[in-house]
Amino acid sequence: MVIIMTSEATQRQIDNVVERVKSVGLNVHISVGEQRTLIGVIGDRTKLSETPLEAMPGVDRTMPITAPYKLASRDFRQEDTVIKVNGVKIGGKEIVVMAGPCAVESTEQIVHIAKVVSEAGAKFLRGGAFKPRTGPYSFQGFGEKGLNMLTEAKAETGIGIITEVMTPRDVELVVEHCDILQLGARNMQNFFLLKEVGASGKPVMLKRGMSATIEEWLLAAEYILSEGNGNVMLCERGVRTFETYTRNTLDLNAVPAVKSLSHLPVIVDPSHGTGLRHLVAPMSKAAVAAGADGLLIEVHHDPEHSLTGDSRQSLLPEQFARLMQELKPLATAVEREI
Ligand code: PEP
Ligand code: MN
């Protein structure tokens, strides 16, 4: 971090700042310019997190040099993080596909979809049991009953389960019914929830908030990592823009960007990212080309009778199976497997 003094700062004010920095065990590098003095802080600046430097007389502003997240950064860990869960490696050579309905709607529905997506090559079944919707009067999910239905689908097929947890209170319960905890876009900055899933040690997929910057997203991941849970993957699911044709704008720039900033696996959700069935296959292919480590795809065998509003973005089982085949040569082209 660099501390930029005002042009009127006195020598005494400069000395005071230097003394404060040194008092927490850090060193300084002072650069005296014609107009201003700059104080470079050498060492771990988190030691200054409780020192309000910008409030000190003579200080104009401070400028971070390194990223504000640490455990999530590539500087901290150069090798890619590979998460081993239910016999599958996420973040390795294989592009891992997670597929299923938006919500768990019945045992028959979820077991049927588990079979079709697993036969087509998906390694995880997705499906929400807690579904608070934009309005309070829409279907809200089956809660614990829905979790039991997911457990039944796993028992029948062996497929891993990924499902969303929405409150710190439910973490203990959801952990028992899944292999990966999903943190939704609306909860990306629910810091109490981030800490709780961090403490659980369970693999977590952290979705990007719909208006979150890449830095905010990585800082949210840092909350989970700093609780000692290194099994974190990120999920790009589209951000809000001025465009209205699509539900969101799938930010595929974020995939190579995050992979250069961080060692964590990156999953892409083209279903919520576009909101439109006919865009899911092309954007899945683009995601693979961009370096995604996995895909999260909504699949429903009867979208017309689905209880959630996401039927327009769900692939039919045969469309999903075709896409899985079409992704193979693309994966090979980028030296991956699917
Ligand atoms: C979901 O995947 O079911 C979901 C609600 O997505 P998001 O949190 O990205 O809106
Ligand atoms: Mn959905």
mmCIF file of C-alpha atoms and ligand atoms in Angstrom:
data_model
loop_
_atom_site.group_PDB
_atom_site.id
_atom_site.type_symbol
_atom_site.label_atom_id
_atom_site.label_comp_id
_atom_site.label_asym_id
_atom_site.label_seq_id
_atom_site.Cartn_x
_atom_site.Cartn_y
_atom_site.Cartn_z
ATOM 1 C CA MET A 1 0.000 0.000 0.000
ATOM 2 C CA VAL A 2 1.106 3.538 -0.683
ATOM 3 C CA ILE A 3 0.096 6.406 1.612
ATOM 4 C CA ILE A 4 -0.147 9.658 -0.316
ATOM 5 C CA MET A 5 0.363 12.739 1.851
ATOM 6 C CA THR A 6 -1.256 16.081 0.991
ATOM 7 C CA SER A 7 0.962 18.764 -0.567
ATOM 8 C CA GLU A 8 0.660 20.766 2.693
ATOM 9 C CA ALA A 9 1.651 17.866 4.983
ATOM 10 C CA THR A 10 4.249 18.899 7.569
ATOM 11 C CA GLN A 11 7.308 16.851 8.459
ATOM 12 C CA ARG A 12 5.753 16.159 11.850
ATOM 13 C CA GLN A 13 2.604 14.721 10.210
ATOM 14 C CA ILE A 14 4.765 12.537 7.960
ATOM 15 C CA ASP A 15 6.726 11.318 10.977
ATOM 16 C CA ASN A 16 3.497 10.525 12.837
ATOM 17 C CA VAL A 17 2.234 8.370 9.961
ATOM 18 C CA VAL A 18 5.568 6.557 9.692
ATOM 19 C CA GLU A 19 5.506 5.920 13.436
ATOM 20 C CA ARG A 20 1.957 4.526 13.259
ATOM 21 C CA VAL A 21 2.905 2.145 10.430
ATOM 22 C CA LYS A 22 6.016 0.974 12.263
ATOM 23 C CA SER A 23 4.050 0.494 15.491
ATOM 24 C CA VAL A 24 2.225 -2.512 13.946
ATOM 25 C CA GLY A 25 5.503 -4.084 12.876
ATOM 26 C CA LEU A 26 5.609 -2.905 9.243
ATOM 27 C CA ASN A 27 8.373 -1.108 7.391
ATOM 28 C CA VAL A 28 8.198 1.949 5.166
ATOM 29 C CA HIS A 29 9.818 3.277 2.036
ATOM 30 C CA ILE A 30 9.608 7.066 1.851
ATOM 31 C CA SER A 31 9.678 8.890 -1.444
ATOM 32 C CA VAL A 32 9.913 12.695 -1.237
ATOM 33 C CA GLY A 33 8.606 14.350 -4.399
ATOM 34 C CA GLU A 34 8.546 18.017 -5.409
ATOM 35 C CA GLN A 35 4.864 18.280 -4.495
ATOM 36 C CA ARG A 36 4.169 15.448 -2.079
ATOM 37 C CA THR A 37 5.647 12.728 0.018
ATOM 38 C CA LEU A 38 4.623 9.118 -0.627
ATOM 39 C CA ILE A 39 4.992 6.490 2.059
ATOM 40 C CA GLY A 40 5.224 2.930 0.759
ATOM 41 C CA VAL A 41 4.158 0.316 3.290
ATOM 42 C CA ILE A 42 6.227 -2.856 3.149
ATOM 43 C CA GLY A 43 4.645 -6.045 4.519
ATOM 44 C CA ASP A 44 1.180 -7.413 5.213
ATOM 45 C CA ARG A 45 -1.146 -4.439 5.154
ATOM 46 C CA THR A 46 -3.939 -6.332 6.914
ATOM 47 C CA LYS A 47 -1.959 -5.437 10.060
ATOM 48 C CA LEU A 48 -3.193 -1.899 9.451
ATOM 49 C CA SER A 49 -6.862 -2.875 9.111
ATOM 50 C CA GLU A 50 -7.697 -1.266 12.457
ATOM 51 C CA THR A 51 -5.621 1.849 11.832
ATOM 52 C CA PRO A 52 -7.664 4.601 10.148
ATOM 53 C CA LEU A 53 -4.705 6.070 8.249
ATOM 54 C CA GLU A 54 -6.887 8.205 6.005
ATOM 55 C CA ALA A 55 -8.156 10.044 9.078
ATOM 56 C CA MET A 56 -4.650 11.096 10.150
ATOM 57 C CA PRO A 57 -3.681 14.745 9.616
ATOM 58 C CA GLY A 58 -1.684 15.264 6.438
ATOM 59 C CA VAL A 59 -2.872 12.066 4.730
ATOM 60 C CA ASP A 60 -4.611 12.606 1.388
ATOM 61 C CA ARG A 61 -5.457 8.969 0.575
ATOM 62 C CA THR A 62 -4.129 5.434 0.533
ATOM 63 C CA MET A 63 -3.722 3.216 -2.511
ATOM 64 C CA PRO A 64 -3.628 -0.580 -2.348
ATOM 65 C CA ILE A 65 -0.995 -2.169 -4.602
ATOM 66 C CA THR A 66 -1.844 -5.839 -4.149
ATOM 67 C CA ALA A 67 -5.353 -7.318 -4.304
ATOM 68 C CA PRO A 68 -7.391 -7.043 -1.076
ATOM 69 C CA TYR A 69 -8.004 -10.812 -1.089
ATOM 70 C CA LYS A 70 -5.155 -13.101 -0.201
ATOM 71 C CA LEU A 71 -6.097 -16.779 0.146
ATOM 72 C CA ALA A 72 -8.125 -16.613 -3.099
ATOM 73 C CA SER A 73 -5.315 -15.093 -5.126
ATOM 74 C CA ARG A 74 -2.932 -16.723 -7.589
ATOM 75 C CA ASP A 75 -0.071 -14.978 -5.813
ATOM 76 C CA PHE A 76 -0.854 -16.947 -2.693
ATOM 77 C CA ARG A 77 -1.211 -20.257 -4.517
ATOM 78 C CA GLN A 78 0.095 -20.782 -8.047
ATOM 79 C CA GLU A 79 -1.321 -24.253 -8.781
ATOM 80 C CA ASP A 80 -4.991 -24.664 -9.663
ATOM 81 C CA THR A 81 -7.178 -25.823 -6.793
ATOM 82 C CA VAL A 82 -8.687 -29.238 -7.526
ATOM 83 C CA ILE A 83 -11.690 -30.165 -5.391
ATOM 84 C CA LYS A 84 -12.311 -33.892 -4.943
ATOM 85 C CA VAL A 85 -15.936 -34.654 -4.245
ATOM 86 C CA ASN A 86 -18.040 -37.800 -4.708
ATOM 87 C CA GLY A 87 -15.249 -39.385 -6.763
ATOM 88 C CA VAL A 88 -15.013 -36.402 -9.158
ATOM 89 C CA LYS A 89 -12.225 -33.830 -9.474
ATOM 90 C CA ILE A 90 -13.391 -30.266 -10.052
ATOM 91 C CA GLY A 91 -10.722 -27.919 -11.404
ATOM 92 C CA GLY A 92 -8.640 -30.679 -13.033
ATOM 93 C CA LYS A 93 -8.592 -31.879 -16.638
ATOM 94 C CA GLU A 94 -12.253 -32.881 -16.697
ATOM 95 C CA ILE A 95 -14.929 -30.281 -17.371
ATOM 96 C CA VAL A 96 -17.533 -31.210 -14.782
ATOM 97 C CA VAL A 97 -21.180 -30.825 -15.721
ATOM 98 C CA MET A 98 -23.877 -30.281 -13.099
ATOM 99 C CA ALA A 99 -27.429 -30.479 -14.384
ATOM 100 C CA GLY A 100 -31.002 -30.717 -13.227
ATOM 101 C CA PRO A 101 -34.157 -28.727 -12.662
ATOM 102 C CA CYS A 102 -34.351 -25.293 -11.118
ATOM 103 C CA ALA A 103 -36.307 -26.734 -8.187
ATOM 104 C CA VAL A 104 -37.040 -30.151 -6.741
ATOM 105 C CA GLU A 105 -40.750 -30.616 -7.513
ATOM 106 C CA SER A 106 -41.457 -34.265 -6.612
ATOM 107 C CA THR A 107 -39.587 -37.524 -6.007
ATOM 108 C CA GLU A 108 -40.633 -38.812 -9.443
ATOM 109 C CA GLN A 109 -39.453 -35.632 -11.158
ATOM 110 C CA ILE A 110 -36.050 -35.489 -9.474
ATOM 111 C CA VAL A 111 -35.287 -39.218 -9.755
ATOM 112 C CA HIS A 112 -36.254 -39.184 -13.425
ATOM 113 C CA ILE A 113 -34.080 -36.148 -14.190
ATOM 114 C CA ALA A 114 -31.205 -37.591 -12.128
ATOM 115 C CA LYS A 115 -31.264 -40.653 -14.382
ATOM 116 C CA VAL A 116 -31.379 -38.795 -17.668
ATOM 117 C CA VAL A 117 -28.659 -36.260 -16.838
ATOM 118 C CA SER A 118 -26.421 -38.899 -15.324
ATOM 119 C CA GLU A 119 -26.791 -41.148 -18.393
ATOM 120 C CA ALA A 120 -25.855 -38.172 -20.563
ATOM 121 C CA GLY A 121 -22.645 -37.625 -18.558
ATOM 122 C CA ALA A 122 -23.501 -35.100 -15.821
ATOM 123 C CA LYS A 123 -21.578 -35.724 -12.599
ATOM 124 C CA PHE A 124 -23.805 -33.710 -10.276
ATOM 125 C CA LEU A 125 -27.541 -33.220 -9.992
ATOM 126 C CA ARG A 126 -28.694 -29.686 -9.279
ATOM 127 C CA GLY A 127 -32.095 -28.748 -7.841
ATOM 128 C CA GLY A 128 -33.244 -26.253 -5.247
ATOM 129 C CA ALA A 129 -35.224 -27.277 -2.170
ATOM 130 C CA PHE A 130 -35.343 -23.705 -0.829
ATOM 131 C CA LYS A 131 -36.678 -21.398 -3.499
ATOM 132 C CA PRO A 132 -37.634 -17.998 -2.101
ATOM 133 C CA ARG A 133 -38.733 -16.212 -5.260
ATOM 134 C CA THR A 134 -38.834 -12.598 -6.277
ATOM 135 C CA GLY A 135 -42.437 -12.449 -5.038
ATOM 136 C CA PRO A 136 -43.639 -14.088 -1.795
ATOM 137 C CA TYR A 137 -46.736 -15.741 -3.338
ATOM 138 C CA SER A 138 -44.902 -17.976 -5.853
ATOM 139 C CA PHE A 139 -43.853 -21.592 -5.140
ATOM 140 C CA GLN A 140 -41.190 -21.461 -2.417
ATOM 141 C CA GLY A 141 -39.686 -24.956 -2.675
ATOM 142 C CA PHE A 142 -40.249 -28.056 -0.552
ATOM 143 C CA GLY A 143 -37.541 -27.350 2.038
ATOM 144 C CA GLU A 144 -36.492 -30.407 4.038
ATOM 145 C CA LYS A 145 -38.882 -32.673 2.075
ATOM 146 C CA GLY A 146 -37.117 -31.533 -1.101
ATOM 147 C CA LEU A 147 -33.735 -32.363 0.432
ATOM 148 C CA ASN A 148 -34.973 -35.891 1.166
ATOM 149 C CA MET A 149 -36.037 -36.210 -2.473
ATOM 150 C CA LEU A 150 -32.496 -35.257 -3.553
ATOM 151 C CA THR A 151 -31.066 -37.877 -1.202
ATOM 152 C CA GLU A 152 -33.365 -40.435 -2.809
ATOM 153 C CA ALA A 153 -32.189 -39.420 -6.290
ATOM 154 C CA LYS A 154 -28.580 -39.967 -5.186
ATOM 155 C CA ALA A 155 -29.429 -43.349 -3.674
ATOM 156 C CA GLU A 156 -31.016 -44.437 -6.972
ATOM 157 C CA THR A 157 -28.293 -43.181 -9.313
ATOM 158 C CA GLY A 158 -25.114 -42.457 -7.328
ATOM 159 C CA ILE A 159 -24.946 -38.958 -8.828
ATOM 160 C CA GLY A 160 -23.524 -36.205 -6.589
ATOM 161 C CA ILE A 161 -25.865 -33.511 -5.307
ATOM 162 C CA ILE A 162 -25.493 -29.755 -5.424
ATOM 163 C CA THR A 163 -28.196 -27.670 -3.792
ATOM 164 C CA GLU A 164 -28.616 -24.161 -2.459
ATOM 165 C CA VAL A 165 -28.483 -23.164 1.186
ATOM 166 C CA MET A 166 -30.028 -19.807 1.985
ATOM 167 C CA THR A 167 -29.550 -19.150 5.688
ATOM 168 C CA PRO A 168 -26.852 -19.925 8.269
ATOM 169 C CA ARG A 169 -29.572 -21.753 10.248
ATOM 170 C CA ASP A 170 -30.027 -24.380 7.498
ATOM 171 C CA VAL A 171 -26.346 -25.135 6.804
ATOM 172 C CA GLU A 172 -26.178 -28.134 9.148
ATOM 173 C CA LEU A 173 -29.279 -29.693 7.597
ATOM 174 C CA VAL A 174 -28.353 -29.052 3.949
ATOM 175 C CA VAL A 175 -24.807 -30.385 4.475
ATOM 176 C CA GLU A 176 -26.287 -33.806 5.281
ATOM 177 C CA HIS A 177 -28.164 -33.962 1.972
ATOM 178 C CA CYS A 178 -25.612 -32.736 -0.542
ATOM 179 C CA ASP A 179 -22.050 -32.992 -1.809
ATOM 180 C CA ILE A 180 -21.715 -29.330 -2.764
ATOM 181 C CA LEU A 181 -23.404 -26.376 -1.099
ATOM 182 C CA GLN A 182 -24.603 -23.762 -3.573
ATOM 183 C CA LEU A 183 -24.565 -20.125 -2.514
ATOM 184 C CA GLY A 184 -26.910 -18.131 -4.712
ATOM 185 C CA ALA A 185 -26.306 -14.824 -6.447
ATOM 186 C CA ARG A 186 -28.619 -13.037 -4.011
ATOM 187 C CA ASN A 187 -26.570 -14.293 -1.086
ATOM 188 C CA MET A 188 -23.080 -13.647 -2.390
ATOM 189 C CA GLN A 189 -22.544 -10.969 0.233
ATOM 190 C CA ASN A 190 -24.478 -12.620 3.058
ATOM 191 C CA PHE A 191 -21.362 -12.599 5.192
ATOM 192 C CA PHE A 192 -22.826 -14.647 8.049
ATOM 193 C CA LEU A 193 -23.799 -17.364 5.581
ATOM 194 C CA LEU A 194 -20.346 -17.247 3.958
ATOM 195 C CA LYS A 195 -18.715 -17.776 7.347
ATOM 196 C CA GLU A 196 -21.063 -20.604 8.250
ATOM 197 C CA VAL A 197 -20.463 -22.541 5.021
ATOM 198 C CA GLY A 198 -16.761 -21.847 5.513
ATOM 199 C CA ALA A 199 -16.880 -23.427 8.948
ATOM 200 C CA SER A 200 -18.789 -26.456 7.593
ATOM 201 C CA GLY A 201 -15.777 -27.539 5.490
ATOM 202 C CA LYS A 202 -18.165 -28.781 2.763
ATOM 203 C CA PRO A 203 -17.342 -27.940 -0.894
ATOM 204 C CA VAL A 204 -19.058 -24.692 -1.840
ATOM 205 C CA MET A 205 -20.061 -23.214 -5.181
ATOM 206 C CA LEU A 206 -20.243 -19.440 -4.801
ATOM 207 C CA LYS A 207 -22.376 -17.765 -7.447
ATOM 208 C CA ARG A 208 -21.480 -14.267 -8.543
ATOM 209 C CA GLY A 209 -23.877 -11.588 -7.311
ATOM 210 C CA MET A 210 -25.913 -10.107 -10.123
ATOM 211 C CA SER A 211 -24.189 -6.731 -9.737
ATOM 212 C CA ALA A 212 -20.936 -7.862 -8.163
ATOM 213 C CA THR A 213 -17.531 -6.940 -9.505
ATOM 214 C CA ILE A 214 -14.923 -9.666 -9.850
ATOM 215 C CA GLU A 215 -13.103 -8.203 -6.855
ATOM 216 C CA GLU A 216 -16.221 -8.296 -4.652
ATOM 217 C CA TRP A 217 -16.835 -11.886 -5.749
ATOM 218 C CA LEU A 218 -13.287 -12.934 -4.837
ATOM 219 C CA LEU A 219 -13.576 -11.126 -1.512
ATOM 220 C CA ALA A 220 -16.745 -13.118 -0.801
ATOM 221 C CA ALA A 221 -14.777 -16.307 -1.574
ATOM 222 C CA GLU A 222 -12.091 -15.047 0.801
ATOM 223 C CA TYR A 223 -14.656 -15.124 3.648
ATOM 224 C CA ILE A 224 -15.191 -18.861 3.075
ATOM 225 C CA LEU A 225 -11.477 -19.593 2.632
ATOM 226 C CA SER A 226 -10.546 -17.638 5.735
ATOM 227 C CA GLU A 227 -12.730 -19.972 7.819
ATOM 228 C CA GLY A 228 -10.382 -22.785 6.773
ATOM 229 C CA ASN A 229 -12.517 -24.213 3.950
ATOM 230 C CA GLY A 230 -10.374 -24.437 0.807
ATOM 231 C CA ASN A 231 -13.017 -26.258 -1.254
ATOM 232 C CA VAL A 232 -14.465 -23.230 -2.977
ATOM 233 C CA MET A 233 -15.494 -22.963 -6.627
ATOM 234 C CA LEU A 234 -16.876 -19.861 -8.287
ATOM 235 C CA CYS A 235 -19.862 -19.697 -10.628
ATOM 236 C CA GLU A 236 -20.415 -17.023 -13.267
ATOM 237 C CA ARG A 237 -24.186 -16.781 -13.787
ATOM 238 C CA GLY A 238 -24.569 -13.499 -15.633
ATOM 239 C CA VAL A 239 -24.743 -9.936 -14.443
ATOM 240 C CA ARG A 240 -27.361 -7.202 -14.777
ATOM 241 C CA THR A 241 -26.837 -4.879 -17.719
ATOM 242 C CA PHE A 242 -28.992 -2.592 -19.860
ATOM 243 C CA GLU A 243 -29.818 -5.525 -22.168
ATOM 244 C CA THR A 244 -33.356 -6.868 -21.830
ATOM 245 C CA TYR A 245 -33.451 -9.555 -24.533
ATOM 246 C CA THR A 246 -31.585 -11.942 -22.254
ATOM 247 C CA ARG A 247 -32.328 -12.445 -18.549
ATOM 248 C CA ASN A 248 -28.744 -11.515 -17.633
ATOM 249 C CA THR A 249 -25.556 -10.854 -19.565
ATOM 250 C CA LEU A 250 -23.269 -13.858 -19.235
ATOM 251 C CA ASP A 251 -19.864 -12.351 -18.495
ATOM 252 C CA LEU A 252 -17.504 -14.806 -20.122
ATOM 253 C CA ASN A 253 -14.642 -12.309 -19.730
ATOM 254 C CA ALA A 254 -14.837 -13.207 -16.073
ATOM 255 C CA VAL A 255 -13.738 -16.792 -16.731
ATOM 256 C CA PRO A 256 -10.168 -16.137 -17.966
ATOM 257 C CA ALA A 257 -9.981 -13.033 -15.752
ATOM 258 C CA VAL A 258 -10.772 -14.942 -12.571
ATOM 259 C CA LYS A 259 -8.584 -17.849 -13.594
ATOM 260 C CA SER A 260 -5.625 -15.505 -13.874
ATOM 261 C CA LEU A 261 -6.396 -13.725 -10.577
ATOM 262 C CA SER A 262 -7.300 -16.840 -8.606
ATOM 263 C CA HIS A 263 -6.507 -20.553 -8.332
ATOM 264 C CA LEU A 264 -10.152 -21.491 -7.645
ATOM 265 C CA PRO A 265 -12.188 -23.505 -10.198
ATOM 266 C CA VAL A 266 -14.696 -21.517 -12.266
ATOM 267 C CA ILE A 267 -18.067 -22.946 -13.280
ATOM 268 C CA VAL A 268 -20.375 -21.252 -15.810
ATOM 269 C CA ASP A 269 -24.183 -21.221 -15.565
ATOM 270 C CA PRO A 270 -25.469 -20.437 -19.069
ATOM 271 C CA SER A 271 -29.073 -21.105 -17.975
ATOM 272 C CA HIS A 272 -29.422 -18.166 -15.569
ATOM 273 C CA GLY A 273 -26.793 -16.301 -17.594
ATOM 274 C CA THR A 274 -29.072 -16.109 -20.622
ATOM 275 C CA GLY A 275 -32.561 -17.121 -19.445
ATOM 276 C CA LEU A 276 -33.267 -18.538 -22.890
ATOM 277 C CA ARG A 277 -33.138 -22.219 -23.896
ATOM 278 C CA HIS A 278 -31.789 -21.599 -27.399
ATOM 279 C CA LEU A 279 -28.789 -19.708 -26.015
ATOM 280 C CA VAL A 280 -27.740 -22.359 -23.493
ATOM 281 C CA ALA A 281 -25.875 -24.646 -25.915
ATOM 282 C CA PRO A 282 -23.902 -21.907 -27.715
ATOM 283 C CA MET A 283 -22.916 -20.250 -24.433
ATOM 284 C CA SER A 284 -21.935 -23.607 -22.901
ATOM 285 C CA LYS A 285 -19.581 -24.109 -25.830
ATOM 286 C CA ALA A 286 -18.219 -20.581 -25.480
ATOM 287 C CA ALA A 287 -17.672 -21.196 -21.753
ATOM 288 C CA VAL A 288 -15.637 -24.332 -22.474
ATOM 289 C CA ALA A 289 -13.572 -22.404 -25.026
ATOM 290 C CA ALA A 290 -13.012 -19.637 -22.447
ATOM 291 C CA GLY A 291 -11.538 -22.097 -19.955
ATOM 292 C CA ALA A 292 -14.441 -22.938 -17.643
ATOM 293 C CA ASP A 293 -13.865 -25.885 -15.307
ATOM 294 C CA GLY A 294 -17.508 -26.881 -15.324
ATOM 295 C CA LEU A 295 -21.055 -26.043 -16.360
ATOM 296 C CA LEU A 296 -24.280 -25.719 -14.362
ATOM 297 C CA ILE A 297 -27.228 -26.368 -16.666
ATOM 298 C CA GLU A 298 -30.954 -26.459 -15.982
ATOM 299 C CA VAL A 299 -32.703 -29.509 -17.442
ATOM 300 C CA HIS A 300 -36.409 -30.383 -17.167
ATOM 301 C CA HIS A 301 -38.349 -33.127 -18.927
ATOM 302 C CA ASP A 302 -41.638 -31.231 -18.717
ATOM 303 C CA PRO A 303 -40.864 -27.515 -18.527
ATOM 304 C CA GLU A 304 -44.432 -26.574 -19.383
ATOM 305 C CA HIS A 305 -45.619 -27.978 -16.058
ATOM 306 C CA SER A 306 -42.648 -26.852 -13.997
ATOM 307 C CA LEU A 307 -43.456 -25.066 -10.731
ATOM 308 C CA THR A 308 -40.820 -22.366 -11.150
ATOM 309 C CA GLY A 309 -40.531 -19.559 -13.642
ATOM 310 C CA ASP A 310 -37.283 -20.897 -15.086
ATOM 311 C CA SER A 311 -38.923 -23.215 -17.620
ATOM 312 C CA ARG A 312 -37.917 -20.993 -20.563
ATOM 313 C CA GLN A 313 -34.266 -21.657 -19.871
ATOM 314 C CA SER A 314 -34.442 -25.401 -19.144
ATOM 315 C CA LEU A 315 -33.093 -27.806 -21.738
ATOM 316 C CA LEU A 316 -35.132 -30.886 -22.566
ATOM 317 C CA PRO A 317 -33.293 -34.143 -21.764
ATOM 318 C CA GLU A 318 -32.593 -34.866 -25.447
ATOM 319 C CA GLN A 319 -31.221 -31.350 -25.972
ATOM 320 C CA PHE A 320 -28.965 -31.812 -22.953
ATOM 321 C CA ALA A 321 -27.707 -35.203 -24.181
ATOM 322 C CA ARG A 322 -26.948 -33.704 -27.611
ATOM 323 C CA LEU A 323 -25.083 -30.792 -26.051
ATOM 324 C CA MET A 324 -22.946 -33.176 -23.990
ATOM 325 C CA GLN A 325 -21.878 -34.891 -27.215
ATOM 326 C CA GLU A 326 -21.227 -31.587 -28.989
ATOM 327 C CA LEU A 327 -19.006 -30.409 -26.135
ATOM 328 C CA LYS A 328 -16.583 -33.332 -26.500
ATOM 329 C CA PRO A 329 -14.551 -32.074 -29.502
ATOM 330 C CA LEU A 330 -14.475 -28.600 -27.976
ATOM 331 C CA ALA A 331 -13.087 -29.962 -24.732
ATOM 332 C CA THR A 332 -10.415 -31.846 -26.683
ATOM 333 C CA ALA A 333 -9.513 -28.661 -28.562
ATOM 334 C CA VAL A 334 -8.726 -26.912 -25.267
ATOM 335 C CA GLU A 335 -6.924 -29.993 -23.890
ATOM 336 C CA ARG A 336 -9.707 -30.918 -21.511
ATOM 337 C CA GLU A 337 -12.101 -33.857 -21.196
ATOM 338 C CA ILE A 338 -15.817 -34.065 -20.748
HETATM 339 C C1 PEP B 1 -30.267 -21.339 -9.120
HETATM 340 O O1 PEP B 1 -29.204 -21.765 -9.620
HETATM 341 O O2 PEP B 1 -31.204 -22.051 -8.860
HETATM 342 C C2 PEP B 1 -30.394 -19.898 -8.822
HETATM 343 C C3 PEP B 1 -31.374 -19.431 -8.077
HETATM 344 O O3 PEP B 1 -29.461 -19.137 -9.397
HETATM 345 P P1 PEP B 1 -28.904 -17.663 -9.021
HETATM 346 O O4 PEP B 1 -28.575 -17.673 -7.567
HETATM 347 O O5 PEP B 1 -27.712 -17.573 -9.898
HETATM 348 O O6 PEP B 1 -29.985 -16.698 -9.409
HETATM 349 MN MN MN B 2 -33.344 -21.454 -11.756
#
